[in-house]
Structures are given as C-alpha cells and as structure tokens.
PDB file of C-alpha atoms in Angstrom:
ATOM      1  CA  MET A   1      17.634 143.053  59.865  1.00  0.00           C
ATOM      2  CA  VAL A   2      20.559 140.744  60.620  1.00  0.00           C
ATOM      3  CA  ASN A   3      21.476 142.876  63.620  1.00  0.00           C
ATOM      4  CA  TYR A   4      17.907 142.716  64.822  1.00  0.00           C
ATOM      5  CA  GLU A   5      17.950 138.881  64.588  1.00  0.00           C
ATOM      6  CA  VAL A   6      21.242 138.697  66.452  1.00  0.00           C
ATOM      7  CA  TYR A   7      19.765 141.001  69.079  1.00  0.00           C
ATOM      8  CA  LEU A   8      16.719 138.749  69.380  1.00  0.00           C
ATOM      9  CA  LEU A   9      18.909 135.639  69.667  1.00  0.00           C
ATOM     10  CA  LYS A  10      20.973 137.278  72.394  1.00  0.00           C
ATOM     11  CA  LEU A  11      17.805 138.340  74.186  1.00  0.00           C
ATOM     12  CA  ASP A  12      16.471 134.798  73.860  1.00  0.00           C
ATOM     13  CA  LEU A  13      19.626 133.378  75.397  1.00  0.00           C
ATOM     14  CA  MET A  14      19.511 135.961  78.165  1.00  0.00           C
ATOM     15  CA  ARG A  15      15.898 135.043  78.900  1.00  0.00           C
ATOM     16  CA  LEU A  16      16.816 131.358  79.084  1.00  0.00           C
ATOM     17  CA  ILE A  17      19.778 132.030  81.376  1.00  0.00           C
ATOM     18  CA  ALA A  18      17.677 134.313  83.596  1.00  0.00           C
ATOM     19  CA  VAL A  19      14.914 131.725  83.927  1.00  0.00           C
ATOM     20  CA  ILE A  20      17.331 128.873  84.666  1.00  0.00           C
ATOM     21  CA  PHE A  21      19.347 130.975  87.132  1.00  0.00           C
ATOM     22  CA  SER A  22      16.279 132.264  89.011  1.00  0.00           C
ATOM     23  CA  THR A  23      14.509 128.917  89.273  1.00  0.00           C
ATOM     24  CA  CYS A  24      17.723 127.141  90.242  1.00  0.00           C
ATOM     25  CA  LEU A  25      18.279 129.652  93.043  1.00  0.00           C
ATOM     26  CA  PHE A  26      14.649 129.337  94.137  1.00  0.00           C
ATOM     27  CA  VAL A  27      14.662 125.537  94.280  1.00  0.00           C
ATOM     28  CA  SER A  28      18.059 125.392  96.001  1.00  0.00           C
ATOM     29  CA  SER A  29      17.053 127.967  98.608  1.00  0.00           C
ATOM     30  CA  ALA A  30      13.814 126.103  99.383  1.00  0.00           C
ATOM     31  CA  TYR A  31      15.571 122.740  99.713  1.00  0.00           C
ATOM     32  CA  VAL A  32      18.486 124.109 101.739  1.00  0.00           C
ATOM     33  CA  TYR A  33      15.998 125.933 104.014  1.00  0.00           C
ATOM     34  CA  VAL A  34      14.258 122.612 104.653  1.00  0.00           C
ATOM     35  CA  HIS A  35      17.550 120.940 105.528  1.00  0.00           C
ATOM     36  CA  VAL A  36      18.787 123.724 107.781  1.00  0.00           C
ATOM     37  CA  TYR A  37      15.656 124.567 109.748  1.00  0.00           C
ATOM     38  CA  SER A  38      13.095 122.148 111.107  1.00  0.00           C
ATOM     39  CA  ALA A  39      10.501 123.066 108.475  1.00  0.00           C
ATOM     40  CA  PRO A  40       7.947 120.598 107.040  1.00  0.00           C
ATOM     41  CA  ALA A  41      10.053 119.037 104.305  1.00  0.00           C
ATOM     42  CA  LEU A  42       7.618 117.207 102.048  1.00  0.00           C
ATOM     43  CA  PRO A  43       5.112 119.995 101.257  1.00  0.00           C
ATOM     44  CA  ILE A  44       7.861 122.591 100.777  1.00  0.00           C
ATOM     45  CA  LYS A  45       9.842 120.341  98.435  1.00  0.00           C
ATOM     46  CA  VAL A  46       6.795 119.399  96.373  1.00  0.00           C
ATOM     47  CA  MET A  47       5.514 122.985  96.166  1.00  0.00           C
ATOM     48  CA  ALA A  48       8.964 124.332  95.253  1.00  0.00           C
ATOM     49  CA  GLY A  49       9.282 121.756  92.461  1.00  0.00           C
ATOM     50  CA  LEU A  50       5.827 122.542  91.098  1.00  0.00           C
ATOM     51  CA  PHE A  51       6.388 126.305  91.275  1.00  0.00           C
ATOM     52  CA  CYS A  52       9.707 125.885  89.501  1.00  0.00           C
ATOM     53  CA  GLY A  53       7.976 123.889  86.753  1.00  0.00           C
ATOM     54  CA  PHE A  54       5.306 126.552  86.477  1.00  0.00           C
ATOM     55  CA  ILE A  55       7.880 129.318  86.007  1.00  0.00           C
ATOM     56  CA  ILE A  56       9.899 127.354  83.449  1.00  0.00           C
ATOM     57  CA  GLY A  57       6.756 126.414  81.527  1.00  0.00           C
ATOM     58  CA  PHE A  58       5.503 129.980  81.579  1.00  0.00           C
ATOM     59  CA  TYR A  59       8.732 131.468  80.262  1.00  0.00           C
ATOM     60  CA  SER A  60       9.583 128.719  77.756  1.00  0.00           C
ATOM     61  CA  LYS A  61       9.318 129.154  74.004  1.00  0.00           C
ATOM     62  CA  ASP A  62       8.445 125.530  73.252  1.00  0.00           C
ATOM     63  CA  MET A  63       8.198 122.114  74.880  1.00  0.00           C
ATOM     64  CA  LYS A  64      11.759 121.118  73.979  1.00  0.00           C
ATOM     65  CA  GLU A  65      13.120 124.209  75.667  1.00  0.00           C
ATOM     66  CA  ALA A  66      10.954 123.572  78.735  1.00  0.00           C
ATOM     67  CA  ILE A  67      12.295 120.025  79.130  1.00  0.00           C
ATOM     68  CA  ILE A  68      15.914 121.048  78.589  1.00  0.00           C
ATOM     69  CA  SER A  69      15.558 123.975  81.004  1.00  0.00           C
ATOM     70  CA  SER A  70      13.986 121.748  83.658  1.00  0.00           C
ATOM     71  CA  PHE A  71      16.815 119.213  83.401  1.00  0.00           C
ATOM     72  CA  THR A  72      19.421 121.991  83.504  1.00  0.00           C
ATOM     73  CA  VAL A  73      17.776 123.450  86.598  1.00  0.00           C
ATOM     74  CA  MET A  74      17.792 119.996  88.199  1.00  0.00           C
ATOM     75  CA  VAL A  75      21.515 119.508  87.602  1.00  0.00           C
ATOM     76  CA  LEU A  76      22.462 123.037  88.672  1.00  0.00           C
ATOM     77  CA  ALA A  77      20.245 122.859  91.763  1.00  0.00           C
ATOM     78  CA  LEU A  78      21.842 119.539  92.690  1.00  0.00           C
ATOM     79  CA  ILE A  79      25.313 121.084  92.414  1.00  0.00           C
ATOM     80  CA  LEU A  80      24.267 124.168  94.421  1.00  0.00           C
ATOM     81  CA  ILE A  81      22.554 122.108  97.144  1.00  0.00           C
ATOM     82  CA  VAL A  82      25.527 119.752  97.496  1.00  0.00           C
ATOM     83  CA  PHE A  83      27.934 122.698  97.579  1.00  0.00           C
ATOM     84  CA  THR A  84      25.880 124.591 100.188  1.00  0.00           C
ATOM     85  CA  LEU A  85      25.350 121.572 102.417  1.00  0.00           C
ATOM     86  CA  SER A  86      29.040 120.680 102.281  1.00  0.00           C
ATOM     87  CA  LEU A  87      30.116 124.200 103.292  1.00  0.00           C
ATOM     88  CA  PRO A  88      31.413 122.978 106.702  1.00  0.00           C
ATOM     89  CA  VAL A  89      33.905 120.818 104.800  1.00  0.00           C
ATOM     90  CA  VAL A  90      34.671 123.449 102.145  1.00  0.00           C
ATOM     91  CA  LEU A  91      35.377 126.070 104.835  1.00  0.00           C
ATOM     92  CA  GLY A  92      37.559 123.634 106.791  1.00  0.00           C
ATOM     93  CA  ILE A  93      35.297 123.376 109.848  1.00  0.00           C
ATOM     94  CA  ILE A  94      35.317 119.589 109.521  1.00  0.00           C
ATOM     95  CA  SER A  95      38.992 118.947 108.996  1.00  0.00           C
ATOM     96  CA  GLU A  96      39.243 115.244 109.815  1.00  0.00           C
ATOM     97  CA  PRO A  97      39.461 113.478 106.400  1.00  0.00           C
ATOM     98  CA  GLY A  98      37.309 110.479 107.340  1.00  0.00           C
ATOM     99  CA  LEU A  99      34.516 112.622 108.716  1.00  0.00           C
ATOM    100  CA  ALA A 100      34.783 115.028 105.793  1.00  0.00           C
ATOM    101  CA  ASN A 101      34.371 112.159 103.313  1.00  0.00           C
ATOM    102  CA  LEU A 102      31.396 110.837 105.247  1.00  0.00           C
ATOM    103  CA  PHE A 103      29.851 114.306 105.281  1.00  0.00           C
ATOM    104  CA  ILE A 104      30.318 114.862 101.546  1.00  0.00           C
ATOM    105  CA  ILE A 105      28.856 111.440 100.685  1.00  0.00           C
ATOM    106  CA  SER A 106      25.881 112.155 102.930  1.00  0.00           C
ATOM    107  CA  THR A 107      25.246 115.549 101.272  1.00  0.00           C
ATOM    108  CA  ILE A 108      25.465 114.018  97.785  1.00  0.00           C
ATOM    109  CA  LYS A 109      22.904 111.386  98.787  1.00  0.00           C
ATOM    110  CA  THR A 110      20.661 114.098 100.233  1.00  0.00           C
ATOM    111  CA  GLY A 111      20.954 116.173  97.069  1.00  0.00           C
ATOM    112  CA  ILE A 112      20.157 113.249  94.782  1.00  0.00           C
ATOM    113  CA  SER A 113      17.156 112.210  96.880  1.00  0.00           C
ATOM    114  CA  ASP A 114      15.945 115.826  96.769  1.00  0.00           C
ATOM    115  CA  MET A 115      15.992 115.788  92.992  1.00  0.00           C
ATOM    116  CA  ILE A 116      13.189 113.194  93.003  1.00  0.00           C
ATOM    117  CA  PHE A 117      10.876 116.055  93.952  1.00  0.00           C
ATOM    118  CA  MET A 118      12.030 117.961  90.873  1.00  0.00           C
ATOM    119  CA  PHE A 119      10.602 115.444  88.397  1.00  0.00           C
ATOM    120  CA  PRO A 120       7.039 116.798  88.705  1.00  0.00           C
ATOM    121  CA  SER A 121       8.463 120.185  87.718  1.00  0.00           C
ATOM    122  CA  ILE A 122       9.545 118.767  84.341  1.00  0.00           C
ATOM    123  CA  ILE A 123       6.037 117.440  83.722  1.00  0.00           C
ATOM    124  CA  VAL A 124       4.412 120.714  84.837  1.00  0.00           C
ATOM    125  CA  SER A 125       6.730 122.863  82.731  1.00  0.00           C
ATOM    126  CA  THR A 126       6.206 120.652  79.669  1.00  0.00           C
ATOM    127  CA  ILE A 127       2.429 120.651  80.009  1.00  0.00           C
ATOM    128  CA  LEU A 128       2.323 124.401  80.605  1.00  0.00           C
ATOM    129  CA  SER A 129       4.569 125.195  77.672  1.00  0.00           C
ATOM    130  CA  TYR A 130       2.466 122.856  75.514  1.00  0.00           C
ATOM    131  CA  LEU A 131      -0.701 124.635  76.567  1.00  0.00           C
ATOM    132  CA  LEU A 132       0.747 128.099  76.104  1.00  0.00           C
ATOM    133  CA  THR A 133       2.625 127.579  72.845  1.00  0.00           C
ATOM    134  CA  GLU A 134       1.625 124.457  70.887  1.00  0.00           C
ATOM    135  CA  ARG A 135      -2.088 124.584  71.639  1.00  0.00           C
ATOM    136  CA  LYS A 136      -2.165 128.378  71.265  1.00  0.00           C
ATOM    137  CA  LEU A 137      -4.592 129.096  74.049  1.00  0.00           C
ATOM    138  CA  PRO A 138      -6.618 132.329  73.833  1.00  0.00           C
ATOM    139  CA  SER A 139      -4.459 133.697  76.648  1.00  0.00           C
ATOM    140  CA  SER A 140      -1.427 133.630  74.342  1.00  0.00           C
ATOM    141  CA  ARG A 141      -3.470 135.340  71.582  1.00  0.00           C
ATOM    142  CA  GLY A 142      -2.488 132.882  68.890  1.00  0.00           C
ATOM    143  CA  LYS A 143       1.257 133.431  69.243  1.00  0.00           C
ATOM    144  CA  SER A 144       3.979 131.630  71.064  1.00  0.00           C
ATOM    145  CA  LEU A 145       4.840 133.219  74.376  1.00  0.00           C
ATOM    146  CA  ASN A 146       8.297 134.105  73.178  1.00  0.00           C
ATOM    147  CA  ALA A 147       6.834 135.859  70.187  1.00  0.00           C
ATOM    148  CA  VAL A 148       4.433 137.632  72.507  1.00  0.00           C
ATOM    149  CA  ILE A 149       7.248 138.770  74.744  1.00  0.00           C
ATOM    150  CA  PHE A 150       9.857 139.772  72.193  1.00  0.00           C
ATOM    151  CA  ASN A 151       7.892 141.013  69.184  1.00  0.00           C
TER     152      ASN A 151
ATOM    153  CA  MET B   1       3.157 142.960  73.958  1.00  0.00           C
ATOM    154  CA  PRO B   2       3.491 146.260  75.812  1.00  0.00           C
ATOM    155  CA  ARG B   3       6.946 147.048  77.055  1.00  0.00           C
ATOM    156  CA  SER B   4       5.679 147.523  80.637  1.00  0.00           C
ATOM    157  CA  SER B   5       4.429 143.915  80.742  1.00  0.00           C
ATOM    158  CA  LEU B   6       7.826 142.632  79.613  1.00  0.00           C
ATOM    159  CA  ARG B   7       9.447 144.798  82.255  1.00  0.00           C
ATOM    160  CA  ILE B   8       7.123 143.353  84.915  1.00  0.00           C
ATOM    161  CA  ARG B   9       8.022 139.788  83.914  1.00  0.00           C
ATOM    162  CA  ILE B  10      11.718 140.514  84.043  1.00  0.00           C
ATOM    163  CA  LEU B  11      11.267 142.258  87.398  1.00  0.00           C
ATOM    164  CA  LEU B  12       9.350 139.237  88.721  1.00  0.00           C
ATOM    165  CA  LEU B  13      12.209 136.947  87.737  1.00  0.00           C
ATOM    166  CA  LEU B  14      14.706 139.335  89.294  1.00  0.00           C
ATOM    167  CA  ALA B  15      12.667 139.567  92.510  1.00  0.00           C
ATOM    168  CA  LEU B  16      12.485 135.794  92.687  1.00  0.00           C
ATOM    169  CA  ALA B  17      16.239 135.497  92.196  1.00  0.00           C
ATOM    170  CA  VAL B  18      17.025 138.145  94.826  1.00  0.00           C
ATOM    171  CA  LEU B  19      14.612 136.683  97.393  1.00  0.00           C
ATOM    172  CA  SER B  20      15.914 133.171  96.793  1.00  0.00           C
ATOM    173  CA  ALA B  21      19.529 134.316  97.044  1.00  0.00           C
ATOM    174  CA  TYR B  22      18.715 136.015 100.368  1.00  0.00           C
ATOM    175  CA  PHE B  23      17.075 132.863 101.765  1.00  0.00           C
ATOM    176  CA  LEU B  24      19.916 130.682 100.493  1.00  0.00           C
ATOM    177  CA  ALA B  25      22.560 132.943 102.018  1.00  0.00           C
ATOM    178  CA  SER B  26      20.799 133.198 105.388  1.00  0.00           C
ATOM    179  CA  SER B  27      20.219 129.431 105.553  1.00  0.00           C
ATOM    180  CA  ALA B  28      23.824 128.733 104.579  1.00  0.00           C
ATOM    181  CA  SER B  29      25.212 131.154 107.183  1.00  0.00           C
ATOM    182  CA  HIS B  30      23.032 129.631 109.920  1.00  0.00           C
ATOM    183  CA  TYR B  31      24.139 126.146 108.822  1.00  0.00           C
ATOM    184  CA  VAL B  32      27.822 127.069 108.897  1.00  0.00           C
ATOM    185  CA  GLU B  33      27.417 128.761 112.284  1.00  0.00           C
ATOM    186  CA  VAL B  34      25.812 125.612 113.752  1.00  0.00           C
ATOM    187  CA  TYR B  35      28.615 123.376 112.500  1.00  0.00           C
ATOM    188  CA  ARG B  36      31.217 125.859 113.678  1.00  0.00           C
ATOM    189  CA  ALA B  37      29.656 125.696 117.163  1.00  0.00           C
ATOM    190  CA  ILE B  38      29.629 121.898 117.164  1.00  0.00           C
ATOM    191  CA  TYR B  39      33.194 121.530 115.939  1.00  0.00           C
ATOM    192  CA  SER B  40      34.502 124.139 118.366  1.00  0.00           C
ATOM    193  CA  VAL B  41      33.641 121.665 121.136  1.00  0.00           C
ATOM    194  CA  LYS B  42      36.828 120.193 122.593  1.00  0.00           C
ATOM    195  CA  VAL B  43      36.714 116.621 123.819  1.00  0.00           C
ATOM    196  CA  SER B  44      39.555 115.093 125.835  1.00  0.00           C
ATOM    197  CA  VAL B  45      40.081 112.053 128.032  1.00  0.00           C
ATOM    198  CA  LEU B  46      40.198 113.067 131.700  1.00  0.00           C
ATOM    199  CA  SER B  47      40.682 109.779 133.529  1.00  0.00           C
ATOM    200  CA  ILE B  48      40.254 106.035 133.258  1.00  0.00           C
ATOM    201  CA  ILE B  49      39.137 103.843 136.157  1.00  0.00           C
ATOM    202  CA  TYR B  50      39.064 100.078 135.958  1.00  0.00           C
ATOM    203  CA  ASN B  51      37.219  97.494 138.056  1.00  0.00           C
ATOM    204  CA  VAL B  52      38.119  93.844 137.787  1.00  0.00           C
ATOM    205  CA  ASP B  53      36.666  90.677 139.166  1.00  0.00           C
ATOM    206  CA  PHE B  54      39.473  88.117 138.942  1.00  0.00           C
ATOM    207  CA  GLY B  55      37.183  85.303 140.094  1.00  0.00           C
ATOM    208  CA  LYS B  56      34.644  85.773 137.307  1.00  0.00           C
ATOM    209  CA  ARG B  57      37.314  87.086 134.901  1.00  0.00           C
ATOM    210  CA  VAL B  58      35.217  90.144 134.146  1.00  0.00           C
ATOM    211  CA  GLY B  59      36.555  93.653 133.721  1.00  0.00           C
ATOM    212  CA  ARG B  60      34.889  97.006 133.428  1.00  0.00           C
ATOM    213  CA  VAL B  61      36.593 100.258 132.506  1.00  0.00           C
ATOM    214  CA  ASN B  62      35.046 103.671 133.105  1.00  0.00           C
ATOM    215  CA  ILE B  63      36.363 106.395 130.835  1.00  0.00           C
ATOM    216  CA  ILE B  64      35.694 109.960 131.928  1.00  0.00           C
ATOM    217  CA  ILE B  65      35.737 112.450 129.086  1.00  0.00           C
ATOM    218  CA  LYS B  66      35.868 116.200 129.488  1.00  0.00           C
ATOM    219  CA  ILE B  67      33.842 118.407 127.160  1.00  0.00           C
ATOM    220  CA  GLU B  68      34.523 122.103 126.642  1.00  0.00           C
ATOM    221  CA  ASN B  69      31.958 124.141 124.759  1.00  0.00           C
ATOM    222  CA  PRO B  70      33.417 127.569 123.950  1.00  0.00           C
ATOM    223  CA  SER B  71      30.484 128.598 121.730  1.00  0.00           C
ATOM    224  CA  ASN B  72      27.414 130.584 122.726  1.00  0.00           C
ATOM    225  CA  ARG B  73      25.088 127.772 121.716  1.00  0.00           C
ATOM    226  CA  GLU B  74      23.849 124.902 123.796  1.00  0.00           C
ATOM    227  CA  VAL B  75      25.133 121.640 122.345  1.00  0.00           C
ATOM    228  CA  GLU B  76      23.306 118.423 123.069  1.00  0.00           C
ATOM    229  CA  PHE B  77      25.361 115.316 123.747  1.00  0.00           C
ATOM    230  CA  ILE B  78      23.390 112.358 122.435  1.00  0.00           C
ATOM    231  CA  GLY B  79      25.784 109.443 122.807  1.00  0.00           C
ATOM    232  CA  GLY B  80      28.948 107.940 121.537  1.00  0.00           C
ATOM    233  CA  GLU B  81      30.943 104.848 120.882  1.00  0.00           C
ATOM    234  CA  GLY B  82      34.558 103.927 120.522  1.00  0.00           C
ATOM    235  CA  LYS B  83      37.412 101.555 121.193  1.00  0.00           C
ATOM    236  CA  ILE B  84      39.859 101.289 124.041  1.00  0.00           C
ATOM    237  CA  TYR B  85      43.389  99.955 123.792  1.00  0.00           C
ATOM    238  CA  LEU B  86      45.755  98.999 126.590  1.00  0.00           C
ATOM    239  CA  ASN B  87      49.514  98.841 125.986  1.00  0.00           C
ATOM    240  CA  GLY B  88      48.888  98.901 122.223  1.00  0.00           C
ATOM    241  CA  LYS B  89      46.371  96.045 122.287  1.00  0.00           C
ATOM    242  CA  TYR B  90      42.645  96.213 121.697  1.00  0.00           C
ATOM    243  CA  LEU B  91      40.783  95.821 124.973  1.00  0.00           C
ATOM    244  CA  GLY B  92      37.130  96.332 124.138  1.00  0.00           C
ATOM    245  CA  SER B  93      34.453  98.541 122.717  1.00  0.00           C
ATOM    246  CA  LEU B  94      33.324 101.641 124.491  1.00  0.00           C
ATOM    247  CA  MET B  95      29.817 103.071 124.842  1.00  0.00           C
ATOM    248  CA  PHE B  96      28.540 106.442 125.992  1.00  0.00           C
ATOM    249  CA  TYR B  97      24.880 106.484 126.919  1.00  0.00           C
ATOM    250  CA  ALA B  98      22.992 109.772 127.071  1.00  0.00           C
ATOM    251  CA  GLY B  99      19.361 108.679 127.217  1.00  0.00           C
ATOM    252  CA  GLU B 100      17.337 111.344 125.455  1.00  0.00           C
ATOM    253  CA  GLY B 101      20.291 113.688 125.293  1.00  0.00           C
ATOM    254  CA  VAL B 102      22.311 115.710 127.765  1.00  0.00           C
ATOM    255  CA  PRO B 103      22.574 119.464 127.110  1.00  0.00           C
ATOM    256  CA  VAL B 104      26.061 120.910 127.339  1.00  0.00           C
ATOM    257  CA  PRO B 105      25.533 124.568 128.314  1.00  0.00           C
ATOM    258  CA  PRO B 106      27.243 127.387 126.421  1.00  0.00           C
ATOM    259  CA  LYS B 107      30.734 128.318 127.641  1.00  0.00           C
ATOM    260  CA  ALA B 108      30.925 125.093 129.674  1.00  0.00           C
ATOM    261  CA  ILE B 109      34.497 124.244 130.692  1.00  0.00           C
ATOM    262  CA  ASN B 110      34.437 121.208 132.957  1.00  0.00           C
ATOM    263  CA  PHE B 111      31.544 119.180 131.662  1.00  0.00           C
ATOM    264  CA  THR B 112      32.257 115.468 132.044  1.00  0.00           C
ATOM    265  CA  ILE B 113      30.663 112.345 130.640  1.00  0.00           C
ATOM    266  CA  THR B 114      31.430 108.744 131.488  1.00  0.00           C
ATOM    267  CA  GLY B 115      31.772 105.931 129.026  1.00  0.00           C
ATOM    268  CA  ILE B 116      31.757 102.266 129.883  1.00  0.00           C
ATOM    269  CA  ALA B 117      33.829  99.522 128.335  1.00  0.00           C
ATOM    270  CA  SER B 118      33.073  95.959 129.288  1.00  0.00           C
ATOM    271  CA  ILE B 119      36.074  93.730 128.842  1.00  0.00           C
ATOM    272  CA  PRO B 120      35.105  90.324 127.505  1.00  0.00           C
ATOM    273  CA  ASP B 121      36.879  87.189 128.683  1.00  0.00           C
ATOM    274  CA  PRO B 122      39.249  86.765 125.662  1.00  0.00           C
ATOM    275  CA  TYR B 123      40.690  90.255 126.282  1.00  0.00           C
ATOM    276  CA  PHE B 124      40.713  90.012 130.066  1.00  0.00           C
ATOM    277  CA  ARG B 125      44.238  88.582 130.071  1.00  0.00           C
ATOM    278  CA  ILE B 126      45.545  91.853 128.572  1.00  0.00           C
ATOM    279  CA  LEU B 127      44.165  93.731 131.574  1.00  0.00           C
ATOM    280  CA  GLU B 128      45.401  91.039 133.924  1.00  0.00           C
ATOM    281  CA  TYR B 129      48.899  91.210 132.442  1.00  0.00           C
ATOM    282  CA  ALA B 130      48.953  95.027 132.695  1.00  0.00           C
ATOM    283  CA  ILE B 131      47.892  94.881 136.366  1.00  0.00           C
ATOM    284  CA  ASP B 132      50.634  92.321 137.098  1.00  0.00           C
ATOM    285  CA  LYS B 133      53.290  94.420 135.365  1.00  0.00           C
ATOM    286  CA  GLY B 134      51.912  97.765 136.540  1.00  0.00           C
ATOM    287  CA  GLU B 135      52.089  99.206 133.022  1.00  0.00           C
ATOM    288  CA  PHE B 136      49.111 101.194 131.838  1.00  0.00           C
ATOM    289  CA  ASN B 137      49.286 102.972 128.524  1.00  0.00           C
ATOM    290  CA  TRP B 138      45.684 103.651 127.664  1.00  0.00           C
ATOM    291  CA  LEU B 139      44.533 104.750 124.262  1.00  0.00           C
ATOM    292  CA  VAL B 140      40.964 105.834 123.692  1.00  0.00           C
ATOM    293  CA  GLU B 141      39.453 106.367 120.258  1.00  0.00           C
ATOM    294  CA  ALA B 142      35.860 107.563 120.473  1.00  0.00           C
ATOM    295  CA  TRP B 143      33.223 109.161 118.265  1.00  0.00           C
ATOM    296  CA  ILE B 144      30.976 111.466 120.237  1.00  0.00           C
ATOM    297  CA  HIS B 145      27.625 112.498 118.781  1.00  0.00           C
ATOM    298  CA  PHE B 146      26.465 116.075 119.273  1.00  0.00           C
ATOM    299  CA  LYS B 147      23.313 117.804 118.183  1.00  0.00           C
ATOM    300  CA  ILE B 148      22.215 121.410 117.675  1.00  0.00           C
ATOM    301  CA  ASP B 149      18.595 121.910 116.521  1.00  0.00           C
ATOM    302  CA  ILE B 150      18.197 119.175 113.904  1.00  0.00           C
ATOM    303  CA  HIS B 151      21.865 118.833 113.040  1.00  0.00           C
ATOM    304  CA  VAL B 152      23.551 115.739 114.356  1.00  0.00           C
ATOM    305  CA  THR B 153      27.226 115.167 113.792  1.00  0.00           C
ATOM    306  CA  ILE B 154      30.225 113.297 115.119  1.00  0.00           C
ATOM    307  CA  VAL B 155      33.274 114.686 116.888  1.00  0.00           C
ATOM    308  CA  LYS B 156      36.273 112.399 117.090  1.00  0.00           C
ATOM    309  CA  CYS B 157      38.085 112.030 120.400  1.00  0.00           C
ATOM    310  CA  TYR B 158      41.565 110.567 120.522  1.00  0.00           C
ATOM    311  CA  GLY B 159      43.295 110.473 123.870  1.00  0.00           C
ATOM    312  CA  GLU B 160      46.229 108.776 125.543  1.00  0.00           C
ATOM    313  CA  LEU B 161      46.790 108.369 129.269  1.00  0.00           C
TER     314      LEU B 161
END
C-alpha cells in the first residue's frame, strides 16, 4: 500500500513536471516565433497564453496547483525567452561589451513585457481547474481529474 | 479511467512538447543566423574630405565608410550616427542618412556610404589650427544601423586616418 502511494506521488510529480515543461516550451516557442519572424504578435501571444492556461487547468488536480503551475510556467518561460533571444550574445556573435549589455537589457524588457500576456492563462487555468475539480462537473464524473487519471 | 485514455493524454503532452521544441529550435537557429549575418559585416573608414568656409567660419566633413558584407543575405543599411575627433579633440557629431534604407547586396566588397559632420563655430578653430599646422589625425567613432527582415541592430565602427 505504501509503495503504491509512493508510486502515485511520483506519478503526480511527473505529471506536474510534464505539464509545466510542455506548456513552458509551447509558450516560449510561440513568443520567440513572434519575435523572430514578422508574424502578427498580439493574437499569437494572447492565444498562446490562453491555450497554455487551458492545458494547465485541464491537467491540474486543484486550483492551488493550477495557480502555482501557471506562475512556474511564467517564470520558466521568461527565462527561456530571455535566454533564446540573447543567443547572439551567449554565442559571442555580439562581442562588444556595451552592445552586448544593451542587447541583454532589451531582451529582458521584451521578456517581461511578454509575460503580461501570460496573466490571462493563470485566470483560465484557475477557472478550468475549479470547474473540473471543485465543482465536479458531469464531465469529470464526480471525481477530481487527477483521481480520474490515476485511479 | 481506461489506460488508453491516459496514454492519449500523455501522448498529447509529449506531442505538444516535441512540436514546441521544434519550433523553438528552428526560430532560434534562424535568429542566430540573422545576427551572424549582420555582425559579419565589416565597416571601416575609407576616407575623410573636409570643406571649409573661412569667411563664414563653417566647416563640413564628409566621411566615406566602406562596408563589406561577406554573408549570403542582403543587409539593409538604415542609418547611423557618431562622433568625429581631430588631433584628439572632439570636432562634431556625425550623421549617416539612408532615407528608407539602402540594401547592401550579399557578398558586397566595396560598398560605400557617406556621412556628414557639420562643424559648429566653437569647434571650427580646431579644424583651422589643424589646417594651419598640416596635422590631421582623424578618429571616427560611429554606430551604423543595419536591418535584416525585422531585426535591427547596431554595428560599431572605429577608425583612424
């Protein structure tokens, strides 16, 4: 029984990591794509944020987990976006220190301003997890989604 | 819940991660390639020509800069600014005008652009003194703006003549 609980806990952690990792990659790729190519920025950023919130809300066990996951995704996506956009400095293409500093500051500003579009994702994920777990909609058949998945 | 449904959900997450990683990697490689092309551009000072009007105490210096673009991409020159020094003293600010942008073709070797520095009256005596003495040690410090697609960045040019 104890082994089974440990197994479930491990599986739970794995699920959380998988969700955070996947959504973080998704959001970062969408935002970096917008910055690299001349794609319509606003709709892509908003849709990516909402989709991310939908995924987190769908896979979350409860509201608390949804909020924490959304914030974690925000922070990780920020780090990944800043790292990707400052690749010319990291790889030594921009070697002049003054320009490199300017470039890094600019990418950090871009990353932070991008994260504004991630706030709706927190709301969406929280609402969705509330609907799926706390309210126990008929679609979840009276159980929390986690229980549905892992029992 | 049936095991197949769980498997589908995990596969969906995995597919999302793989697809996103692919997009991220391709965007990042394109981004790096663009910056590599811009920063492979070599900018050097070719010549400096000055015109002076001693009566009005007005000077104008034309700075010709050579651009070499060894990459396979067309780089757009969209302007620049800088400072010019004569015999170690600040002479004036320098401007490069490009209108709506001048394309520098790929593999261009001898592409030249001209910058203009207007010498205001307080600094005119530096030019006057240099002409009297016949000593000209020019120093140009310029920031040239280049663009590929939507990426605009600065290349620093530092030249002595």
